[in-house]
Coordinates of C-alpha atoms and ligand atoms in Angstrom, one line a residue:
X1 CA 95.9 -93.3 13.3
X2 CA 93.1 -90.7 12.5
X3 CA 90.5 -93.4 12.5
X4 CA 91.5 -94.6 16.0
X5 CA 91.3 -90.9 17.1
X6 CA 87.6 -90.2 16.0
X7 CA 86.1 -92.9 18.2
X8 CA 87.9 -91.7 21.2
X9 CA 87.0 -88.0 20.5
X10 CA 83.3 -89.0 20.1
X11 CA 83.2 -91.0 23.3
X12 CA 84.8 -87.9 25.1
X13 CA 82.1 -85.5 23.7
X14 CA 79.5 -88.2 24.8
X15 CA 80.7 -88.0 28.4
X16 CA 81.1 -84.4 28.5
X17 CA 77.5 -83.8 27.0
X18 CA 76.3 -85.6 30.1
X19 CA 76.3 -82.1 31.7
X20 CA 73.7 -81.6 34.5
X21 CA 70.8 -79.4 33.8
X22 CA 71.0 -75.7 34.9
X23 CA 69.6 -75.3 38.3
X24 CA 67.7 -72.6 40.0
X25 CA 69.5 -69.5 41.0
X26 CA 72.8 -71.2 40.0
X27 CA 75.0 -70.5 42.9
X28 CA 78.3 -72.4 42.5
X29 CA 79.4 -74.8 45.2
X30 CA 82.5 -72.8 45.8
X31 CA 80.8 -69.5 46.6
X32 CA 80.1 -68.1 50.1
X33 CA 76.7 -67.0 51.4
X34 CA 76.1 -63.7 52.8
X35 CA 73.5 -62.4 55.1
X36 CA 73.5 -58.7 55.9
X37 CA 71.7 -58.3 59.3
X38 CA 70.7 -55.4 61.6
X39 CA 70.6 -56.8 65.1
X40 CA 70.8 -55.6 68.6
X41 CA 72.0 -52.2 67.4
X42 CA 74.6 -53.7 65.1
X43 CA 75.2 -53.7 61.5
X44 CA 76.6 -57.3 60.5
X45 CA 77.4 -59.2 57.6
X46 CA 77.3 -62.9 58.4
X47 CA 79.4 -64.8 55.9
X48 CA 79.1 -68.5 55.5
X49 CA 82.4 -69.6 53.9
X50 CA 82.4 -72.3 51.3
X51 CA 83.0 -75.8 52.3
X52 CA 85.0 -78.3 50.1
X53 CA 83.4 -81.3 51.8
X54 CA 81.3 -82.5 54.5
X55 CA 81.4 -83.7 57.5
X56 CA 83.9 -80.9 58.1
X57 CA 84.3 -77.6 60.3
X58 CA 82.4 -74.7 58.7
X59 CA 83.8 -71.3 59.0
X60 CA 81.3 -68.5 59.5
X61 CA 82.6 -64.9 59.7
X62 CA 80.6 -62.3 61.6
X63 CA 81.8 -58.9 60.0
X64 CA 80.8 -56.2 62.3
X65 CA 80.4 -53.1 60.2
X66 CA 78.8 -51.2 62.9
X67 CA 79.4 -52.9 66.3
X68 CA 77.1 -50.4 68.0
X69 CA 77.7 -51.1 71.6
X70 CA 78.9 -54.6 70.9
X71 CA 77.8 -57.9 72.5
X72 CA 77.6 -61.6 72.2
X73 CA 76.4 -62.9 68.7
X74 CA 75.2 -66.6 68.8
X75 CA 75.2 -68.6 65.8
X76 CA 73.4 -72.1 65.5
X77 CA 73.6 -74.2 62.3
X78 CA 70.7 -76.6 62.0
X79 CA 70.2 -79.0 59.1
X80 CA 66.6 -79.4 57.8
X81 CA 64.9 -82.3 59.2
X82 CA 66.8 -84.7 61.2
X83 CA 70.4 -84.0 62.3
X84 CA 72.4 -82.6 65.1
X85 CA 72.8 -78.8 65.4
X86 CA 76.2 -76.9 65.9
X87 CA 76.6 -73.7 67.9
X88 CA 79.3 -71.2 68.6
X89 CA 79.3 -67.6 69.5
X90 CA 81.3 -64.2 68.6
X91 CA 82.0 -61.5 71.1
X92 CA 81.7 -58.4 69.1
X93 CA 83.4 -55.5 70.9
X94 CA 81.9 -52.0 71.2
X95 CA 83.5 -49.5 68.7
X96 CA 85.7 -52.6 67.2
X97 CA 84.5 -53.1 63.5
X98 CA 86.0 -55.9 62.0
X99 CA 85.8 -59.7 61.2
X100 CA 84.9 -62.1 63.9
X101 CA 85.5 -65.7 63.0
X102 CA 83.3 -68.6 64.4
X103 CA 83.7 -72.3 63.8
X104 CA 80.7 -74.6 63.4
X105 CA 80.3 -77.8 62.2
X106 CA 78.7 -79.2 58.9
X107 CA 77.5 -82.7 58.9
X108 CA 76.0 -82.7 55.6
X109 CA 74.9 -81.1 52.3
X110 CA 71.6 -79.7 51.6
X111 CA 68.9 -77.4 53.2
X112 CA 70.0 -75.7 56.6
X113 CA 68.9 -72.9 58.8
X114 CA 71.4 -70.5 60.3
X115 CA 70.1 -69.0 63.6
X116 CA 71.7 -65.7 64.5
X117 CA 70.7 -64.2 68.2
X118 CA 71.9 -61.2 69.8
X119 CA 70.6 -58.9 72.5
X120 CA 67.1 -60.8 72.7
X121 CA 66.6 -60.7 69.0
X122 CA 66.6 -63.7 66.8
X123 CA 66.8 -64.3 63.0
X124 CA 66.6 -67.6 61.2
X125 CA 68.2 -67.6 57.9
X126 CA 67.7 -70.6 55.4
X127 CA 70.3 -71.6 52.9
X128 CA 71.5 -74.5 51.1
X129 CA 74.8 -76.0 52.2
X130 CA 76.5 -76.9 48.8
X131 CA 79.8 -78.8 48.2
X132 CA 81.5 -78.7 44.6
X133 CA 81.1 -81.6 42.7
X134 CA 83.9 -83.2 40.5
X135 CA 82.9 -82.2 37.0
X136 CA 82.9 -85.1 34.3
X137 CA 85.8 -83.6 32.4
X138 CA 88.0 -83.7 35.3
X139 CA 87.2 -87.5 35.5
X140 CA 88.1 -87.9 31.7
X141 CA 91.4 -86.0 32.1
X142 CA 92.6 -88.0 35.1
X143 CA 91.5 -91.4 33.2
X144 CA 93.2 -90.3 30.0
X145 CA 96.4 -89.4 31.7
X146 CA 96.4 -92.7 33.6
X147 CA 95.9 -94.5 30.4
X148 CA 98.7 -92.7 28.7
X149 CA 101.1 -93.6 31.4
X150 CA 100.2 -97.2 31.3
X151 CA 100.6 -97.2 27.5
X152 CA 103.9 -95.5 27.7
X153 CA 105.2 -98.3 30.1
X154 CA 103.9 -101.0 27.7
X155 CA 105.6 -99.2 24.7
X156 CA 109.0 -98.9 26.5
X157 CA 108.8 -102.5 27.9
X158 CA 107.9 -103.7 24.3
X159 CA 110.6 -101.8 22.7
X160 CA 113.3 -103.0 25.2
X161 CA 112.1 -106.8 24.4
X162 CA 112.3 -105.9 20.5
X163 CA 108.5 -106.5 20.0
X164 CA 107.7 -103.9 17.5
X165 CA 104.0 -104.6 17.0
X166 CA 103.4 -104.0 21.0
X167 CA 105.6 -101.1 21.0
X168 CA 103.9 -99.5 17.9
X169 CA 100.3 -100.3 19.7
X170 CA 101.5 -98.6 23.0
X171 CA 102.9 -95.6 21.3
X172 CA 99.6 -94.9 19.2
X173 CA 97.6 -95.7 22.7
X174 CA 99.9 -92.9 24.4
X175 CA 99.3 -90.4 21.5
X176 CA 95.6 -90.8 21.9
X177 CA 95.2 -90.8 25.5
X178 CA 97.4 -87.8 25.8
X179 CA 95.2 -86.2 23.0
X180 CA 92.1 -86.9 24.7
X181 CA 93.4 -85.5 28.2
X182 CA 94.7 -82.1 26.6
X183 CA 91.4 -81.7 24.6
X184 CA 89.2 -82.4 27.6
X185 CA 91.4 -80.1 29.8
X186 CA 91.5 -77.3 27.0
X187 CA 87.9 -77.2 26.4
X188 CA 86.8 -77.5 29.9
X189 CA 86.3 -73.6 30.4
X190 CA 83.3 -74.1 27.9
X191 CA 81.6 -76.9 29.5
X192 CA 78.6 -76.3 32.0
X193 CA 79.9 -76.7 35.6
X194 CA 78.1 -79.5 37.4
X195 CA 75.5 -79.1 39.9
X196 CA 76.9 -78.8 43.3
X197 CA 76.2 -81.6 46.0
X198 CA 73.2 -80.2 48.3
X199 CA 71.8 -78.1 45.7
X200 CA 67.9 -78.3 45.3
X201 CA 66.5 -80.2 42.6
X202 CA 64.7 -78.3 40.0
X203 CA 61.2 -80.0 39.4
X204 CA 60.3 -80.8 35.6
X205 CA 58.3 -78.3 34.0
X206 CA 59.4 -75.5 36.2
X207 CA 60.3 -72.3 34.1
X208 CA 63.0 -69.9 35.5
X209 CA 61.4 -66.6 36.5
X210 CA 58.0 -68.3 36.6
X211 CA 56.9 -67.3 39.9
X212 CA 54.7 -64.1 40.6
X213 CA 56.2 -61.2 42.7
X214 CA 55.5 -61.3 46.4
X215 CA 52.9 -58.9 47.8
X216 CA 54.4 -56.8 50.4
X217 CA 52.9 -55.3 53.8
X218 CA 55.0 -52.6 55.3
X219 CA 54.1 -52.0 59.1
X220 CA 55.8 -50.1 62.1
X221 CA 55.1 -50.7 65.6
X222 CA 53.8 -48.6 67.5
X223 CA 51.9 -47.5 64.5
X224 CA 53.1 -43.9 65.3
X225 CA 56.7 -44.1 66.8
X226 CA 57.7 -41.6 69.1
X227 CA 60.3 -39.0 68.2
X228 CA 63.6 -40.5 69.3
X229 CA 62.0 -43.4 70.5
X230 CA 62.6 -47.1 69.5
X231 CA 60.3 -48.8 67.0
X232 CA 59.9 -51.9 64.9
X233 CA 59.6 -51.9 61.2
X234 CA 58.2 -55.2 59.7
X235 CA 57.8 -56.2 56.1
X236 CA 55.5 -59.2 55.6
X237 CA 55.5 -60.9 52.2
X238 CA 52.7 -63.0 50.9
X239 CA 52.1 -64.9 47.7
X240 CA 49.4 -63.1 46.1
X241 CA 47.6 -66.3 44.6
X242 CA 47.8 -68.6 47.7
X243 CA 47.8 -65.9 50.5
X244 CA 50.5 -68.0 52.3
X245 CA 53.9 -66.3 53.2
X246 CA 56.4 -65.7 50.6
X247 CA 59.2 -67.4 52.3
X248 CA 61.5 -68.1 49.3
X249 CA 63.9 -65.0 49.3
X250 CA 67.1 -65.6 47.3
X251 CA 70.2 -63.8 48.5
X252 CA 70.3 -60.6 46.8
X253 CA 73.3 -58.3 47.2
X254 CA 74.4 -60.0 50.4
X255 CA 71.2 -60.0 51.9
X256 CA 67.5 -61.5 52.1
X257 CA 66.0 -57.9 52.3
X258 CA 67.5 -54.4 52.0
X259 CA 65.5 -51.5 53.8
X260 CA 66.2 -47.7 53.4
X261 CA 64.3 -45.4 55.7
X262 CA 64.4 -41.7 54.9
X263 CA 62.7 -38.8 56.9
X264 CA 60.9 -36.7 54.0
X265 CA 63.5 -33.8 54.2
X266 CA 66.4 -36.5 54.2
X267 CA 67.9 -35.6 57.3
X268 CA 67.3 -39.1 58.6
X269 CA 68.7 -42.0 56.6
X270 CA 69.1 -45.7 57.5
X271 CA 70.2 -48.5 55.3
X272 CA 69.4 -51.7 57.3
X273 CA 68.9 -55.4 56.7
X274 CA 66.0 -57.0 58.7
X275 CA 65.9 -60.3 60.6
X276 CA 63.8 -63.1 59.3
X277 CA 61.7 -63.5 62.4
X278 CA 59.0 -66.0 60.9
X279 CA 58.3 -67.6 57.5
X280 CA 57.9 -64.5 55.1
X281 CA 58.2 -61.9 58.0
X282 CA 61.2 -59.5 58.0
X283 CA 61.5 -57.1 61.1
X284 CA 64.2 -54.4 62.2
X285 CA 64.5 -52.5 65.2
X286 CA 65.4 -48.8 64.7
X287 CA 65.4 -45.6 66.8
X288 CA 63.4 -42.8 65.3
X289 CA 64.8 -39.1 64.7
X290 CA 62.7 -36.0 64.6
X291 CA 58.9 -36.0 64.0
X292 CA 57.6 -36.2 60.6
X293 CA 56.6 -38.3 57.6
X294 CA 59.1 -41.1 56.8
X295 CA 59.5 -43.2 53.7
X296 CA 60.5 -47.0 53.5
X297 CA 61.8 -48.7 50.7
X298 CA 62.4 -52.4 50.6
X299 CA 64.5 -54.4 48.0
X300 CA 64.5 -58.1 47.8
X301 CA 64.3 -61.0 45.3
X302 CA 61.8 -63.9 45.3
X303 CA 63.5 -67.2 44.0
X304 CA 62.4 -67.6 40.3
X305 CA 60.7 -64.1 40.3
X306 CA 63.4 -61.3 40.0
X307 CA 64.2 -58.5 42.1
X308 CA 61.5 -56.1 43.6
X309 CA 61.4 -52.7 45.2
X310 CA 58.4 -52.1 47.5
X311 CA 57.7 -48.8 49.1
X312 CA 55.7 -47.6 52.3
X313 CA 55.4 -44.7 54.6
X314 CA 54.9 -43.9 58.2
X315 CA 54.8 -40.8 60.5
X316 CA 57.0 -40.3 63.6
X317 CA 55.7 -38.3 66.6
X318 CA 52.3 -37.2 67.7
X319 CA 49.8 -35.4 65.4
X320 CA 50.9 -31.9 64.6
X321 CA 51.0 -30.0 67.8
X322 CA 49.0 -26.7 68.4
X323 CA 51.1 -23.7 67.6
X324 CA 53.4 -22.7 70.4
X325 CA 53.5 -26.3 72.1
X326 CA 57.2 -27.6 72.7
X327 CA 59.0 -29.7 70.4
X328 CA 60.4 -33.1 71.5
X329 CA 64.1 -32.4 72.3
X330 CA 66.8 -34.5 71.0
X331 CA 67.9 -36.7 73.9
X332 CA 71.4 -36.2 75.4
X333 CA 74.1 -38.7 74.6
X334 CA 72.8 -39.9 71.4
X335 CA 75.4 -40.3 68.6
X336 CA 75.2 -37.6 66.0
X337 CA 74.5 -38.3 62.6
X338 CA 77.6 -39.3 60.7
X339 CA 79.8 -36.6 59.5
X340 CA 80.9 -36.0 56.1
X341 CA 84.5 -37.2 56.1
X342 CA 87.3 -34.9 55.2
X343 CA 87.7 -34.5 51.5
X344 CA 84.5 -36.2 50.5
X345 CA 82.9 -33.9 47.9
X346 CA 81.3 -35.8 45.0
X347 CA 81.9 -34.3 41.5
X348 CA 79.2 -34.5 38.9
X349 CA 80.1 -34.8 35.1
X350 CA 78.2 -32.9 33.6
X351 CA 78.2 -30.6 36.5
X352 CA 74.6 -29.9 35.9
X353 CA 72.8 -33.1 35.3
X354 CA 70.0 -33.4 32.9
X355 CA 67.1 -35.8 33.3
X356 CA 67.2 -38.8 30.8
X357 CA 71.0 -38.5 30.2
X358 CA 73.7 -40.2 32.1
X359 CA 75.7 -38.6 34.7
X360 CA 79.0 -39.6 36.3
X361 CA 79.3 -39.1 40.0
X362 CA 82.9 -39.4 41.4
X363 CA 83.7 -39.4 45.2
X364 CA 87.3 -38.9 46.1
X365 CA 87.2 -40.7 49.5
X366 CA 90.8 -39.3 49.9
X367 CA 92.0 -42.9 51.2
X368 CA 92.8 -46.1 49.3
X369 CA 91.9 -49.3 50.9
X370 CA 88.1 -49.0 50.6
X371 CA 86.7 -52.5 51.3
X372 CA 83.5 -54.1 49.5
X373 CA 80.2 -53.9 51.3
X374 CA 77.5 -56.3 50.1
X375 CA 79.7 -57.2 47.2
X376 CA 80.2 -53.7 46.1
X377 CA 83.1 -51.0 46.7
X378 CA 80.3 -48.4 46.8
X379 CA 76.5 -48.0 46.9
X380 CA 74.7 -44.6 45.7
X381 CA 71.1 -44.2 46.8
X382 CA 69.2 -41.5 45.2
X383 CA 65.6 -40.4 46.2
X384 CA 63.5 -37.8 44.6
X385 CA 62.4 -35.1 46.9
X386 CA 58.9 -36.3 47.1
X387 CA 59.9 -39.6 47.7
X388 CA 58.1 -41.1 44.7
X389 CA 61.5 -42.4 43.3
X390 CA 64.3 -44.3 44.7
X391 CA 67.4 -45.5 42.8
X392 CA 70.4 -47.7 43.9
X393 CA 73.5 -47.7 41.8
X394 CA 76.6 -49.7 42.5
X395 CA 80.2 -48.4 42.1
X396 CA 81.5 -48.9 38.5
X397 CA 85.0 -50.7 39.3
X398 CA 83.6 -53.3 41.5
X399 CA 80.9 -54.7 39.5
X400 CA 81.1 -58.4 38.8
X401 CA 79.5 -60.1 35.9
X402 CA 76.6 -62.6 36.6
X403 CA 78.1 -65.9 37.9
X404 CA 81.3 -64.2 38.9
X405 CA 82.1 -64.3 42.8
X406 CA 81.8 -60.9 44.5
X407 CA 84.9 -59.3 46.1
X408 CA 85.3 -60.3 49.8
X409 CA 84.9 -57.9 52.8
X410 CA 88.5 -58.3 53.8
X411 CA 89.7 -57.1 50.3
X412 CA 91.1 -53.6 50.8
X413 CA 91.9 -52.6 47.3
X414 CA 89.6 -50.1 46.1
X415 CA 89.5 -46.3 46.3
X416 CA 90.5 -43.5 46.7
X417 CA 87.9 -42.6 44.0
X418 CA 84.5 -44.3 43.7
X419 CA 82.7 -43.8 40.5
X420 CA 79.0 -44.2 39.7
X421 CA 77.1 -43.8 36.5
X422 CA 73.5 -42.9 36.6
X423 CA 70.5 -41.6 34.8
X424 CA 67.9 -39.4 36.5
X425 CA 64.4 -40.1 34.9
X426 CA 62.9 -36.8 36.0
X427 CA 64.1 -33.3 36.8
X428 CA 64.2 -31.7 40.0
X429 CA 65.9 -31.9 43.4
X430 CA 67.2 -35.4 44.5
X431 CA 68.7 -36.5 47.7
X432 CA 71.6 -38.9 47.6
X433 CA 73.6 -40.8 49.8
X434 CA 76.9 -42.6 49.2
X435 CA 77.8 -45.4 51.2
X436 CA 81.3 -47.2 51.5
X437 CA 83.4 -49.1 53.9
X438 CA 86.8 -48.6 55.3
X439 CA 88.4 -50.5 58.2
X440 CA 85.3 -52.4 58.1
X441 CA 83.1 -49.4 59.1
X442 CA 80.3 -47.8 57.1
X443 CA 80.8 -44.2 55.8
X444 CA 77.7 -42.5 54.7
X445 CA 78.0 -39.3 52.5
X446 CA 74.8 -37.4 52.1
X447 CA 74.5 -35.0 49.0
X448 CA 71.9 -33.1 47.2
X449 CA 71.7 -33.2 43.3
X450 CA 69.6 -30.9 41.2
X451 CA 68.7 -32.3 38.0
X452 CA 67.6 -30.2 35.1
X453 CA 64.9 -30.5 32.4
X454 CA 66.3 -32.3 29.4
X455 CA 65.8 -30.0 26.4
X456 CA 64.1 -31.4 23.3
X457 CA 66.4 -33.4 21.0
Ligands
CU1 CU1 71.4 -53.3 51.7

């Protein structure tokens, strides 16, 4: 009996060892793809839902976190190379944050482009359309159960005909097949998941994290935006060795790139997600605040190169005016800066944070049903007063392990308390902004934290 089991178990191990090699940035075939986009005055997250097969309808949700003045958001899905495209549009309503589903059609797996158009702006987002592949162990389990059923029938028929030899063989085959099925099923959580259909092949000899970082260029247009005037901020990424555009950004916290713009004094704060207007070129339209120096931070991740945080600066307004000249007045009818919501007072523990030691910041939002934004229930962005340092921390309760699926925008199960743990590297005054989403709308809570010098230990 045992002798017969051993070859079966060895054969099973051989089949399962035929596990596919790990592939770059191992996104599972059952994960959604997210692109946060700041377009036409709206803050959107475009979510390409995972599909189980192709050809089939493909659901894309346009999540309007800040619908601004609203408008039509046109989506076009285009497979790389030949193949027909599919288009549809969502009508985002002014002051109606929420989810706007759109149905496109996917014809095949592999590299695709999703074009997003709104208000005369356009972004082209490359992604791989994946479909989960059947893992080898699943095939083994199904085959083994089929064999077990067949063996059971043979054994019963043979027993009914009083053929003891055949009945015994059938019974043994049934036991072996059942053992194989349960062994494969029971061990499956430890097997390497199969490469999804449509995933890019990893060329031989390519090491993960083997690419150099991208070289950034941060520019604004016009070079000196007027106070309260519209301007364009552009992040251009090059490959340092070839000089060609670095156009291989991976999805990083639900976007290709994240940009934070703050005025030196911190009264102006924008957390936005540029459009990919050309290979390696990421652009966002913004409206300036008061005149003065502004700091820009861009966070992104080049595939196989790891995450990067780069910074730049620009000045709003004309050169310092002569004494006594008039300041540019704030235009009427502009929406005021977001107010601090009722009850939102962060609590620090220890109350006087010390440089180099962890501090826990808890924000009581006063409400439950906080929703994730960019995969987290809350974001804490910290800047030193001079702007030389920027930190980004995620809410503790909503952190996911690598490979785990981030919570969906529609899941309103966080809060009322959001908790962040952070270590300030240097003492001094720091500006902090806590951001979270409720009823799909982004709430920003500004805060000032004074960090004390660490005593000698
Ligand atoms: Cu961001």
